[in-house]
PDB file of C-alpha atoms in Angstrom:
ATOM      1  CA  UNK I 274       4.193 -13.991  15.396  1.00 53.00           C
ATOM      2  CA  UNK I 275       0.463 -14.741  16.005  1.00 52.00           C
ATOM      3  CA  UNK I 276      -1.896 -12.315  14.902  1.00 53.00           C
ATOM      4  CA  UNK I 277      -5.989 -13.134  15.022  1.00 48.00           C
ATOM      5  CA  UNK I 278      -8.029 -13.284  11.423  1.00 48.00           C
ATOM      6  CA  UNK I 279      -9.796 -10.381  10.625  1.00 48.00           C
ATOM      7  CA  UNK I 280     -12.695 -10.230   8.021  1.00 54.00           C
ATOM      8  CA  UNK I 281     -12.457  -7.408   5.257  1.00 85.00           C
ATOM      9  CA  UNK I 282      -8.784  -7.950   4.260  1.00 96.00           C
ATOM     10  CA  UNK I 283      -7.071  -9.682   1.392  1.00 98.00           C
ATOM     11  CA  UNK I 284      -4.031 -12.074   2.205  1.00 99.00           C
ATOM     12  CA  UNK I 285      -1.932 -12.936  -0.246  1.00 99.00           C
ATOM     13  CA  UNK I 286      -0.150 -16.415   0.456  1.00 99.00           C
ATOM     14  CA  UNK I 287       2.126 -18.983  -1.326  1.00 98.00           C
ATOM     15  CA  UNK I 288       0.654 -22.906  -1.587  1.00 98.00           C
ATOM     16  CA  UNK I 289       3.943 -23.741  -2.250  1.00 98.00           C
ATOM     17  CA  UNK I 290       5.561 -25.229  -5.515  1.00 97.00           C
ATOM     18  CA  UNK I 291       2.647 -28.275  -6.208  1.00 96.00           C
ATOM     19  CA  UNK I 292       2.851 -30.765  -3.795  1.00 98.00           C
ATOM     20  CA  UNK I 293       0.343 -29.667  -1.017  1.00 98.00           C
ATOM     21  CA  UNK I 294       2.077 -30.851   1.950  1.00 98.00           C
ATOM     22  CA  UNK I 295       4.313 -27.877   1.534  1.00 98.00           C
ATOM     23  CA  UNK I 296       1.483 -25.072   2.244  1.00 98.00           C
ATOM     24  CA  UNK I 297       2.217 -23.144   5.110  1.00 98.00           C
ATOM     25  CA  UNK I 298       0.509 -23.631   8.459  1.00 98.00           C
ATOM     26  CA  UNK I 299      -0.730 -20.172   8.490  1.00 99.00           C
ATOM     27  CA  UNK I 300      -1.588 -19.821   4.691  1.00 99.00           C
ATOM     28  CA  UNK I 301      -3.805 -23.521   5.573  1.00 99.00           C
ATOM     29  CA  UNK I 302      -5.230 -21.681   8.208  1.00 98.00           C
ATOM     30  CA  UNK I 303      -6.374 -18.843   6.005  1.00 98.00           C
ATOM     31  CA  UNK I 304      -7.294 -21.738   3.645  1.00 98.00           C
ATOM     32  CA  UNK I 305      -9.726 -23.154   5.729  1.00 98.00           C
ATOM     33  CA  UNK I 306     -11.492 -19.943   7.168  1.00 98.00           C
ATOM     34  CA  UNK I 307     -11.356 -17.862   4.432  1.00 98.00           C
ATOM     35  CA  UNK I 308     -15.236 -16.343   2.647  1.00 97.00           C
ATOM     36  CA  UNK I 309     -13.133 -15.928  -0.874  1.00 97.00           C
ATOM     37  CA  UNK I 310     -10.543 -18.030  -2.769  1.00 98.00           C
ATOM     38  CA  UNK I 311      -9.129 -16.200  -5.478  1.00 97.00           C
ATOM     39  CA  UNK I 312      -6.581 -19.046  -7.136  1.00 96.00           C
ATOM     40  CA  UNK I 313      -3.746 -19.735  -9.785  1.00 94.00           C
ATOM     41  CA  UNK I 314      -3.216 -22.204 -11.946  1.00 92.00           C
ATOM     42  CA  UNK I 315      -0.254 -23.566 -10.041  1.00 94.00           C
ATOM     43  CA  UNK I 316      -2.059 -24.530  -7.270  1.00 96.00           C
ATOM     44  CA  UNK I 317      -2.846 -28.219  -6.637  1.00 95.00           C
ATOM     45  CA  UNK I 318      -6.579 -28.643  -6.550  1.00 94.00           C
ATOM     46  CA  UNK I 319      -6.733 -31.123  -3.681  1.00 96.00           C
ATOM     47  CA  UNK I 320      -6.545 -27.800  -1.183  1.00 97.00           C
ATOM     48  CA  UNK I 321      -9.731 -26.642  -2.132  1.00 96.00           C
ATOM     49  CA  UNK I 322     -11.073 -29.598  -0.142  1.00 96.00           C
ATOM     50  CA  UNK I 323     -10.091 -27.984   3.040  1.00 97.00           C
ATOM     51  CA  UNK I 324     -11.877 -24.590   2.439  1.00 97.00           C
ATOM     52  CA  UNK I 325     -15.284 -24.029   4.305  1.00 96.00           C
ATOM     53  CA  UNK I 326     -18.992 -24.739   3.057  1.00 95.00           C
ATOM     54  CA  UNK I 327     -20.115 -21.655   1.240  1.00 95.00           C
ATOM     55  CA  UNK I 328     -16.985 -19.952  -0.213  1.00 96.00           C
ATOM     56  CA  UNK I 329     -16.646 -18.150  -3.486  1.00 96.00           C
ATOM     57  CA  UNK I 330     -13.491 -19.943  -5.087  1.00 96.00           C
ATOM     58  CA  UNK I 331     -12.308 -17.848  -8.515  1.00 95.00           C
ATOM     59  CA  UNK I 332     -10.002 -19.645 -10.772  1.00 93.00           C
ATOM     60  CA  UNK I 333      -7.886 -16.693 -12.217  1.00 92.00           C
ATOM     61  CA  UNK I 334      -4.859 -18.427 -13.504  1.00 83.00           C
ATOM     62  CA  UNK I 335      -2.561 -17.310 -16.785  1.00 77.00           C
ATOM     63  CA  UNK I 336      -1.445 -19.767 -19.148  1.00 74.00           C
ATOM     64  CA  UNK I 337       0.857 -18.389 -22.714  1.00 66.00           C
ATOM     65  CA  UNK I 338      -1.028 -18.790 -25.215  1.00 65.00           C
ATOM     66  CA  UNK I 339      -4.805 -19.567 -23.810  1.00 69.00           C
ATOM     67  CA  UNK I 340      -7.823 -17.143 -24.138  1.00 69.00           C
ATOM     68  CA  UNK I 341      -9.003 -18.136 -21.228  1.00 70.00           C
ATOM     69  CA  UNK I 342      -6.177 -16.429 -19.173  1.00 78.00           C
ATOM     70  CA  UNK I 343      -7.643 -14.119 -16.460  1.00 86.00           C
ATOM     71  CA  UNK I 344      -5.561 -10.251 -16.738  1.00 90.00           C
ATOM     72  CA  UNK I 345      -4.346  -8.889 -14.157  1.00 93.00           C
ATOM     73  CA  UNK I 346      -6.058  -6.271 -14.129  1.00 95.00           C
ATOM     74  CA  UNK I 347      -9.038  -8.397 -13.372  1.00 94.00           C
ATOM     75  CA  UNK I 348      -7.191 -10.209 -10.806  1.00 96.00           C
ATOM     76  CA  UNK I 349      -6.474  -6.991  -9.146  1.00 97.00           C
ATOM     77  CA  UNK I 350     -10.495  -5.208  -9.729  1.00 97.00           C
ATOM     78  CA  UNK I 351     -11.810  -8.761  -8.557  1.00 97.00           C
ATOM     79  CA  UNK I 352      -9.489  -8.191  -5.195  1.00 98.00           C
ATOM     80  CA  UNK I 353     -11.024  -5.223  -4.601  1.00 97.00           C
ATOM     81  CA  UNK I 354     -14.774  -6.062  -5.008  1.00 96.00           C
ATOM     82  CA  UNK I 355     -15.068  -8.854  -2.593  1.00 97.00           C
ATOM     83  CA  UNK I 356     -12.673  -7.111   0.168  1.00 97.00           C
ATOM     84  CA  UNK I 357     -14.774  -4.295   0.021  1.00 96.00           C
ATOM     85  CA  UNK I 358     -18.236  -6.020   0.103  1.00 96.00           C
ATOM     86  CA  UNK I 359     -16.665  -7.220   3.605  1.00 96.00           C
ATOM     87  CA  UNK I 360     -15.012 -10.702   2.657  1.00 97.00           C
ATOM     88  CA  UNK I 361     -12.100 -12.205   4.006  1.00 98.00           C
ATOM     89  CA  UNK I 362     -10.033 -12.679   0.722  1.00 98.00           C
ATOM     90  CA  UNK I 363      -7.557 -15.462   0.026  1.00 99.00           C
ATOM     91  CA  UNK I 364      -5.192 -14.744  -3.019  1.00 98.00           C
ATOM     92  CA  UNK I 365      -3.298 -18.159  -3.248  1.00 98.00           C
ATOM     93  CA  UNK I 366      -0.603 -17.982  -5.696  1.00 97.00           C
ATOM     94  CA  UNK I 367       1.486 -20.887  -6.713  1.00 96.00           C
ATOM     95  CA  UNK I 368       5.515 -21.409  -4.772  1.00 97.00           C
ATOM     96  CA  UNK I 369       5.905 -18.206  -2.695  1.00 98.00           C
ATOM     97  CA  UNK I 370       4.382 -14.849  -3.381  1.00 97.00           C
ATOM     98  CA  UNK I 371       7.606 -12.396  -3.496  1.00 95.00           C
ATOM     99  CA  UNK I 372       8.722 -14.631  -6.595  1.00 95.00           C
ATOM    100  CA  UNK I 373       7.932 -13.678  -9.558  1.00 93.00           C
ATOM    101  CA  UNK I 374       4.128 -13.917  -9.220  1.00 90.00           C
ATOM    102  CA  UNK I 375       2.831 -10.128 -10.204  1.00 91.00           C
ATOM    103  CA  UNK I 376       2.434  -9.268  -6.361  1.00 96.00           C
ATOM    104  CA  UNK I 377       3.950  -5.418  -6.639  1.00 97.00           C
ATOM    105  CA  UNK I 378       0.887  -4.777  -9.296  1.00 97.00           C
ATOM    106  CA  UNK I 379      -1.974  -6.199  -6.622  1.00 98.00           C
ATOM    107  CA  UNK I 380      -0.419  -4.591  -3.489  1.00 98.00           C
ATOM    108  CA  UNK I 381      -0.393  -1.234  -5.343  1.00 98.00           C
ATOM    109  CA  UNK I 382      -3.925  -2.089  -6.560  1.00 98.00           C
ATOM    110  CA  UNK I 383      -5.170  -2.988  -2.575  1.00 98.00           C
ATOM    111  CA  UNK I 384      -3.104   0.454  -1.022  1.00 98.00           C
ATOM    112  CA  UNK I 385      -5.126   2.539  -3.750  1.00 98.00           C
ATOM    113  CA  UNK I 386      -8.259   1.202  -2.520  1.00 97.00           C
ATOM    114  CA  UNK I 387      -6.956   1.250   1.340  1.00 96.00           C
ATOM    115  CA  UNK I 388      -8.073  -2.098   1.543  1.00 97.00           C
ATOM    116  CA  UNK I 389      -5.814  -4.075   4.530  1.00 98.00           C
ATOM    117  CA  UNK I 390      -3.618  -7.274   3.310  1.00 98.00           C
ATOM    118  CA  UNK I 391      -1.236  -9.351   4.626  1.00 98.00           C
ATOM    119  CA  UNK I 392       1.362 -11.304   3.341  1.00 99.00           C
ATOM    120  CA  UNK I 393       2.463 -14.466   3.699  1.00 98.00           C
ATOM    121  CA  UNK I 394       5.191 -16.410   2.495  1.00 98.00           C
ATOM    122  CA  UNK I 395       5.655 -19.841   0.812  1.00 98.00           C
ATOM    123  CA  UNK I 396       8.208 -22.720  -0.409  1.00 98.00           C
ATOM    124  CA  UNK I 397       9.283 -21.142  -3.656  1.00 98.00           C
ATOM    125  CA  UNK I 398       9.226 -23.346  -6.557  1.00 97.00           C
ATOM    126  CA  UNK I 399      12.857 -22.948  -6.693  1.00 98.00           C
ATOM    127  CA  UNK I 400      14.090 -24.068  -3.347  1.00 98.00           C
ATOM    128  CA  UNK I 401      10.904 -27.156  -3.958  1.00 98.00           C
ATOM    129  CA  UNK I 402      12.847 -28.298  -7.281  1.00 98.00           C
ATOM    130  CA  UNK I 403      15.893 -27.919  -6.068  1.00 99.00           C
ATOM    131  CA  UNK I 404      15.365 -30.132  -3.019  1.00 99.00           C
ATOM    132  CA  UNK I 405      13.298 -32.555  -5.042  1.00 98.00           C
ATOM    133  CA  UNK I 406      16.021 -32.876  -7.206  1.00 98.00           C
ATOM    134  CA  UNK I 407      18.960 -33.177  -4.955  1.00 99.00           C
ATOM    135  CA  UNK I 408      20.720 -30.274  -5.818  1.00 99.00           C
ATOM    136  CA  UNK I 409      21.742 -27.952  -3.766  1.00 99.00           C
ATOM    137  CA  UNK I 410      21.789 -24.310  -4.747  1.00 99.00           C
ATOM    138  CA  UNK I 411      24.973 -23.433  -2.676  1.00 98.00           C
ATOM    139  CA  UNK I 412      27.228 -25.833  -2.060  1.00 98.00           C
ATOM    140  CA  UNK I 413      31.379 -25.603  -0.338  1.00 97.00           C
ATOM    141  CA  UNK I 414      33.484 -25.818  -3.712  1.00 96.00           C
ATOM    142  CA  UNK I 415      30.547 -25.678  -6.474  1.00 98.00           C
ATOM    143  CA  UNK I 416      28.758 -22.385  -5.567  1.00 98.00           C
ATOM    144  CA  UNK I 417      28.755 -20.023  -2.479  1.00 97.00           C
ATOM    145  CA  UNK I 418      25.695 -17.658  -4.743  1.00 98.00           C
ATOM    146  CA  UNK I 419      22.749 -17.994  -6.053  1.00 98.00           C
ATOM    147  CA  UNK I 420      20.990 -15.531  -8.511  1.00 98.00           C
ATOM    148  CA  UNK I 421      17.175 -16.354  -9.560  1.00 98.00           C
ATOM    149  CA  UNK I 422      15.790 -14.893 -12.683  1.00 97.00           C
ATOM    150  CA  UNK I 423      12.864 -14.942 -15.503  1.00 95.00           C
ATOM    151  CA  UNK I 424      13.244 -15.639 -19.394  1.00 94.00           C
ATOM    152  CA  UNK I 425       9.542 -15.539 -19.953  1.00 91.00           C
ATOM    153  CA  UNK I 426      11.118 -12.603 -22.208  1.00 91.00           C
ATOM    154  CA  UNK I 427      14.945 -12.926 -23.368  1.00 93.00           C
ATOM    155  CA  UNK I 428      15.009 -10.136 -25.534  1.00 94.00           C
ATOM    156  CA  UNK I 429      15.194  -8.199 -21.956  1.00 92.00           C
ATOM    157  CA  UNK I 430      18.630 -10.043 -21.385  1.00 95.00           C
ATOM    158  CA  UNK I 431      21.221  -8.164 -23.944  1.00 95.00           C
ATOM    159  CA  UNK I 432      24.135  -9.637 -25.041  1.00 96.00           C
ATOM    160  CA  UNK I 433      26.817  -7.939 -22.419  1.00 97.00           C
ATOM    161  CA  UNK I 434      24.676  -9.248 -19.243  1.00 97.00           C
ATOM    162  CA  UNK I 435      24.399 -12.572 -21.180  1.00 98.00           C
ATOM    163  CA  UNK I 436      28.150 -12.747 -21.110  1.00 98.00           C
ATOM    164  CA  UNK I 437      28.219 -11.872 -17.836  1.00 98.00           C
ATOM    165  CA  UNK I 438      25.781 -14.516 -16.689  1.00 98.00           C
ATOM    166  CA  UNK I 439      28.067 -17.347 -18.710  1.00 98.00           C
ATOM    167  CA  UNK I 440      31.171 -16.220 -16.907  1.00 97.00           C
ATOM    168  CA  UNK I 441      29.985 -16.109 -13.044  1.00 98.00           C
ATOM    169  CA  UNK I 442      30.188 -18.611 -10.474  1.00 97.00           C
ATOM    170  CA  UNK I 443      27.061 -18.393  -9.066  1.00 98.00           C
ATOM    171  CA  UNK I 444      24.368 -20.903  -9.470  1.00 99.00           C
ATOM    172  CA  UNK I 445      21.359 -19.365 -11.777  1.00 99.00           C
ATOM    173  CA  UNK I 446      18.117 -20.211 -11.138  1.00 99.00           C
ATOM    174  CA  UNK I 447      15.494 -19.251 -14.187  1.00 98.00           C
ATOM    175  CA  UNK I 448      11.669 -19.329 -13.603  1.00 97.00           C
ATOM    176  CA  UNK I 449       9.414 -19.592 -16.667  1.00 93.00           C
ATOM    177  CA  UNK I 450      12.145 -20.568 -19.165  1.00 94.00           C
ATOM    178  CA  UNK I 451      10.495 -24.107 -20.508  1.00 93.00           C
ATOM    179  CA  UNK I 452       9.451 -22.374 -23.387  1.00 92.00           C
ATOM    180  CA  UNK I 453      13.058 -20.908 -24.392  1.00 95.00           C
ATOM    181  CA  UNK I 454      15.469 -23.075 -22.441  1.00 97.00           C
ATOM    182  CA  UNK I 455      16.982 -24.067 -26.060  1.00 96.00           C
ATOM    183  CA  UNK I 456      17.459 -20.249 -26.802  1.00 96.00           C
ATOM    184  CA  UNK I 457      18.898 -19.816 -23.260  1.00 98.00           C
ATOM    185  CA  UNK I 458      21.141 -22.657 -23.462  1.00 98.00           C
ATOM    186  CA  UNK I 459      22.418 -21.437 -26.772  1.00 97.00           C
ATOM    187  CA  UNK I 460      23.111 -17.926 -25.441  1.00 97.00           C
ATOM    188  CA  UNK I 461      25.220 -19.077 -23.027  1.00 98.00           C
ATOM    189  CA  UNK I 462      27.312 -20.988 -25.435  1.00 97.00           C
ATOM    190  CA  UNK I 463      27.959 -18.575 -27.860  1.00 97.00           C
ATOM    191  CA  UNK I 464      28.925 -16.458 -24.487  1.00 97.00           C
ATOM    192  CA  UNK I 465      31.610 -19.378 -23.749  1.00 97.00           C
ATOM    193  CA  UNK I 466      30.088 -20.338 -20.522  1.00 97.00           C
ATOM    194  CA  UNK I 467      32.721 -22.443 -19.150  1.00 94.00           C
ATOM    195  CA  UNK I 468      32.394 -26.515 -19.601  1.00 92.00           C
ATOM    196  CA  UNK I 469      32.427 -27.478 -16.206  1.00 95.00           C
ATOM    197  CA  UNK I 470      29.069 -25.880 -15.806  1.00 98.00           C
ATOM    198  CA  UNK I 471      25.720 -28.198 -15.975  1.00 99.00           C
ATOM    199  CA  UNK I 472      21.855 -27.842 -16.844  1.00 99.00           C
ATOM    200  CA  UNK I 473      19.378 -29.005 -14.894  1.00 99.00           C
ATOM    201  CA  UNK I 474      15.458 -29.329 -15.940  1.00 98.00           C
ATOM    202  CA  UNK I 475      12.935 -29.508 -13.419  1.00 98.00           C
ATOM    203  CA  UNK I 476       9.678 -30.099 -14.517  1.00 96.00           C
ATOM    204  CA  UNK I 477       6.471 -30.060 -12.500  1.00 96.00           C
ATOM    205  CA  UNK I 478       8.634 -30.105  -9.475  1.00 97.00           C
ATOM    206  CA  UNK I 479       7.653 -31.978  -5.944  1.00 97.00           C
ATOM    207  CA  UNK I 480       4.310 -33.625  -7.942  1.00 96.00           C
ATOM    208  CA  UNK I 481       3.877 -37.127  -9.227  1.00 95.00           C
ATOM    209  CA  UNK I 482       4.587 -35.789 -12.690  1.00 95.00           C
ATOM    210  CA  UNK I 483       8.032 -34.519 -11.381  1.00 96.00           C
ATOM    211  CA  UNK I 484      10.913 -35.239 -14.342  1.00 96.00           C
ATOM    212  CA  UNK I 485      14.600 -34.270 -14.303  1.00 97.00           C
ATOM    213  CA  UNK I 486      16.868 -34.476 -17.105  1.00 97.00           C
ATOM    214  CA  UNK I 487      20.829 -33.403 -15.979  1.00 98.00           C
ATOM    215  CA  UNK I 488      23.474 -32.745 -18.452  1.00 98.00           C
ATOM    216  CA  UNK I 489      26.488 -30.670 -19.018  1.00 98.00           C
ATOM    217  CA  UNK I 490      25.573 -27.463 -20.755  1.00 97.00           C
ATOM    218  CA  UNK I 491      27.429 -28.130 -23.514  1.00 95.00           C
ATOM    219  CA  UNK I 492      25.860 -31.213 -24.797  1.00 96.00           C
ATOM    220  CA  UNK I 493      21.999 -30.088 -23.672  1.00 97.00           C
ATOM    221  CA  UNK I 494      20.825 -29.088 -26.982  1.00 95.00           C
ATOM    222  CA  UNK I 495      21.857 -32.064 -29.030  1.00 95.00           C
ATOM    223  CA  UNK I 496      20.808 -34.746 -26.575  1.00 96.00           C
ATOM    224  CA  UNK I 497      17.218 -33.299 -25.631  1.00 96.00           C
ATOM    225  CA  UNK I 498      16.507 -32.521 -29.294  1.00 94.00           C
ATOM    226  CA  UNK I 499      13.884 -34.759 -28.925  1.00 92.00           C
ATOM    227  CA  UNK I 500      11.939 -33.389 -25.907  1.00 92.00           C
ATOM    228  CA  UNK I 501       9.284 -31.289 -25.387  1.00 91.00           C
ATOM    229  CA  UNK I 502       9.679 -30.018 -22.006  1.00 93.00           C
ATOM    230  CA  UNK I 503       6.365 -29.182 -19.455  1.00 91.00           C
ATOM    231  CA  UNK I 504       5.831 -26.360 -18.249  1.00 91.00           C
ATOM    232  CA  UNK I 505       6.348 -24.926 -15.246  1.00 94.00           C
ATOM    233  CA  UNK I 506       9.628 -25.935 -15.051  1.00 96.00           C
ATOM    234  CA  UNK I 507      12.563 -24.622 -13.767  1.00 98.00           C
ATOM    235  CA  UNK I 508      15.717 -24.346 -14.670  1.00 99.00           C
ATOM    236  CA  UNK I 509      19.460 -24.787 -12.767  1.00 99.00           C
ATOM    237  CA  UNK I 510      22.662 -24.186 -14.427  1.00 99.00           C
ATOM    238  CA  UNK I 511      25.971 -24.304 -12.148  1.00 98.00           C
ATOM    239  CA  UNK I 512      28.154 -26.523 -11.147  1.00 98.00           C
ATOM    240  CA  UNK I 513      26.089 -27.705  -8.406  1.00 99.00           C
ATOM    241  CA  UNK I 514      23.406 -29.232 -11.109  1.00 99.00           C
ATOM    242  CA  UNK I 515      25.792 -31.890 -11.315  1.00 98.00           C
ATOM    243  CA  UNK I 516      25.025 -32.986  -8.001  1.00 99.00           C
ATOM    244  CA  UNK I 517      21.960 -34.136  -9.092  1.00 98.00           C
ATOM    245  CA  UNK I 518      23.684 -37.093  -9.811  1.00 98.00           C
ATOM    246  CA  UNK I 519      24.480 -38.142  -6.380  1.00 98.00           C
ATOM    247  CA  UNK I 520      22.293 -36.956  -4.541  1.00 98.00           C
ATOM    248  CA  UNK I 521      18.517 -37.682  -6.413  1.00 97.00           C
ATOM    249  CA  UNK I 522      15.997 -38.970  -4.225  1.00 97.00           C
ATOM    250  CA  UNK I 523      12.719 -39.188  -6.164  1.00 95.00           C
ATOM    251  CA  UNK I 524      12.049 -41.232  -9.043  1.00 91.00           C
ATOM    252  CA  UNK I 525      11.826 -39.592 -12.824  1.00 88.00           C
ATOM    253  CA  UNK I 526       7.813 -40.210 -13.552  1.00 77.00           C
ATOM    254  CA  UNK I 527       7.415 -39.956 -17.349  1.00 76.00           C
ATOM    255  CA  UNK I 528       4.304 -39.166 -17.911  1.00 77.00           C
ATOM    256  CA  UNK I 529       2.077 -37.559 -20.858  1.00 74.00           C
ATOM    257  CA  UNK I 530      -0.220 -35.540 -19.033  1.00 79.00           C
ATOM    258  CA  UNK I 531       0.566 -32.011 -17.092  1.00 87.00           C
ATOM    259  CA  UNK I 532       0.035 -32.261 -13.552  1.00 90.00           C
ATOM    260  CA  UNK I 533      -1.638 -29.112 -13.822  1.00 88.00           C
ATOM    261  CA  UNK I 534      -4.770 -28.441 -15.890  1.00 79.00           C
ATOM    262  CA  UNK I 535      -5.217 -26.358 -18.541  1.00 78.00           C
ATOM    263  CA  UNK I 536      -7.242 -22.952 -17.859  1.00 73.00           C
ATOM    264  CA  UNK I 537     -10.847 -23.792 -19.460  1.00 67.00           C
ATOM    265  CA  UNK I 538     -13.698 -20.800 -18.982  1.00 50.00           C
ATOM    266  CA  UNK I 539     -14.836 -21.980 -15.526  1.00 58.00           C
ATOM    267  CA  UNK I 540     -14.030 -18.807 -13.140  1.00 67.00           C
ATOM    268  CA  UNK I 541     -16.230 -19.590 -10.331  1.00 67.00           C
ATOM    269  CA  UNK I 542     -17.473 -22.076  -8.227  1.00 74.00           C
ATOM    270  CA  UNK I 543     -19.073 -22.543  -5.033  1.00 72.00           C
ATOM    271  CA  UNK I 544     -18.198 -24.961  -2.443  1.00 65.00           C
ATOM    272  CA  UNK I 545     -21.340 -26.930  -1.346  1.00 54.00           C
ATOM    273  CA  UNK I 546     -21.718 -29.830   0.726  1.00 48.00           C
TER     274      UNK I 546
END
């Protein structure tokens, strides 16, 4: 469906999991009209190129552990000041909005205010790993489910939906779990998650600094003892992570250096010729 640009609006859109090829047509579109950019961390830089002479790009990512973290309640407050001083607002959020990405708190923030949005959707950084990695999520004789999930906070997991998570047959798909994928992986085991079930790590997915590391559940925590794993990553445990195996198409790149940069205290810029 085609629908003209309006001015005085926010539109929230998905850039996709990293690489920027996988931006939307329309979200580009927005990209490259919009007066405001109001951006994530997990957005690849190299679209900023694109936007027009003149606009307001804010830098509002959230990063565990940094100070310089925007809130979201300043993400939401900022939303609202430059719609209503008659901007066309771009809220680009890393893989696709509807995942994960804190969009229930801004639209409630933008119907308050009865400022108009739109939504758009994106490549999820699921779906982007999983195809970068060769794995399918479903697949005839491995998995005919998938489930998607956060452990940014396991303690919100309790033991009896642990146990049910060890014994299902669907393919589980965890978002922001670099930091605890030991303490995930451990849960499961002391659940008795069946040993035909493997673990696959996704880090930095569909960038240069993509890495993979594949391995039966069981035998995850002794073997990576060693790694530190990058964050974002995500993380796919099923029998279809085995796949991996036979069906990889891009090369491990092991490199030292995130892909994405660190929040520092820059929040604005201006894009000049």
């Amino acid at each position: 469906m085609t629908k003209s640009i309006t001015l005085s609006k926010v539109v929230l859109a998905g850039a996709g999991p990293g690489d920027p090829d996988l931006i939307t047509v329309k979200a580009f579109r927005y990209l490259t009209t919009a007066d405001v950019l109001v951006v994530d961390r997990l957005v690849d830089h190299s679209l900023l190129n694109y936007a027009k002479l003149g606009v307001k790009i804010f830098f509002v990512g959230k990063e565990g552990g940094n100070p310089n973290s925007f809130t979201q309640e300043n993400i939401n407050q900022l939303l609202v000041s430059e719609a209503k001083s008659g901007k066309l607002v771009l809220r680009l959020k890393g893989g696709d909005v509807s995942f994960f990405s804190n969009i229930f708190s801004e639209l409630e923030t933008l119907v308050e205010n009865h400022i108009p949005y739109e939504i758009i959707p994106g490549v999820t950084s699921a779906s982007g790993a999983a195809a970068c990695a060769g794995i399918p999520l479903t697949a005839r004789n491995y998995s005919n489910s998938v489930r998607f999930l956060s452990y940014t906070h396991p303690e919100t997991i309790d033991e009896q939906q642990m146990n049910e998570l060890a014994r299902t047959e669907d393919t589980l798909v965890f978002f922001m779990a670099a930091k605890n994928v030991r303490q995930l992986v451990g849960s499961l085991v002391a659940q008795d998650i069946t040993s035909d079930k493997w673990i696959a790590v996704i880090e930095e997915a569909t960038t240069p600094n993509q890495r993979v590391t594949v391995l039966p559940i069981s035998s995850f925590t002794e073997t990576t003892r060693d790694i530190k794993f990058r964050s974002p990553a995500m993380i796919i445990i099923g029998k279809v992570s085995q796949l991996h195996h036979r069906f990889h198409w891009v090369t491990n790149e092991d490199k030292d250096s995130s892909f994405f940069p660190s929040i520092d205290q820059t929040i604005l810029k201006t894009k000049v010729a």
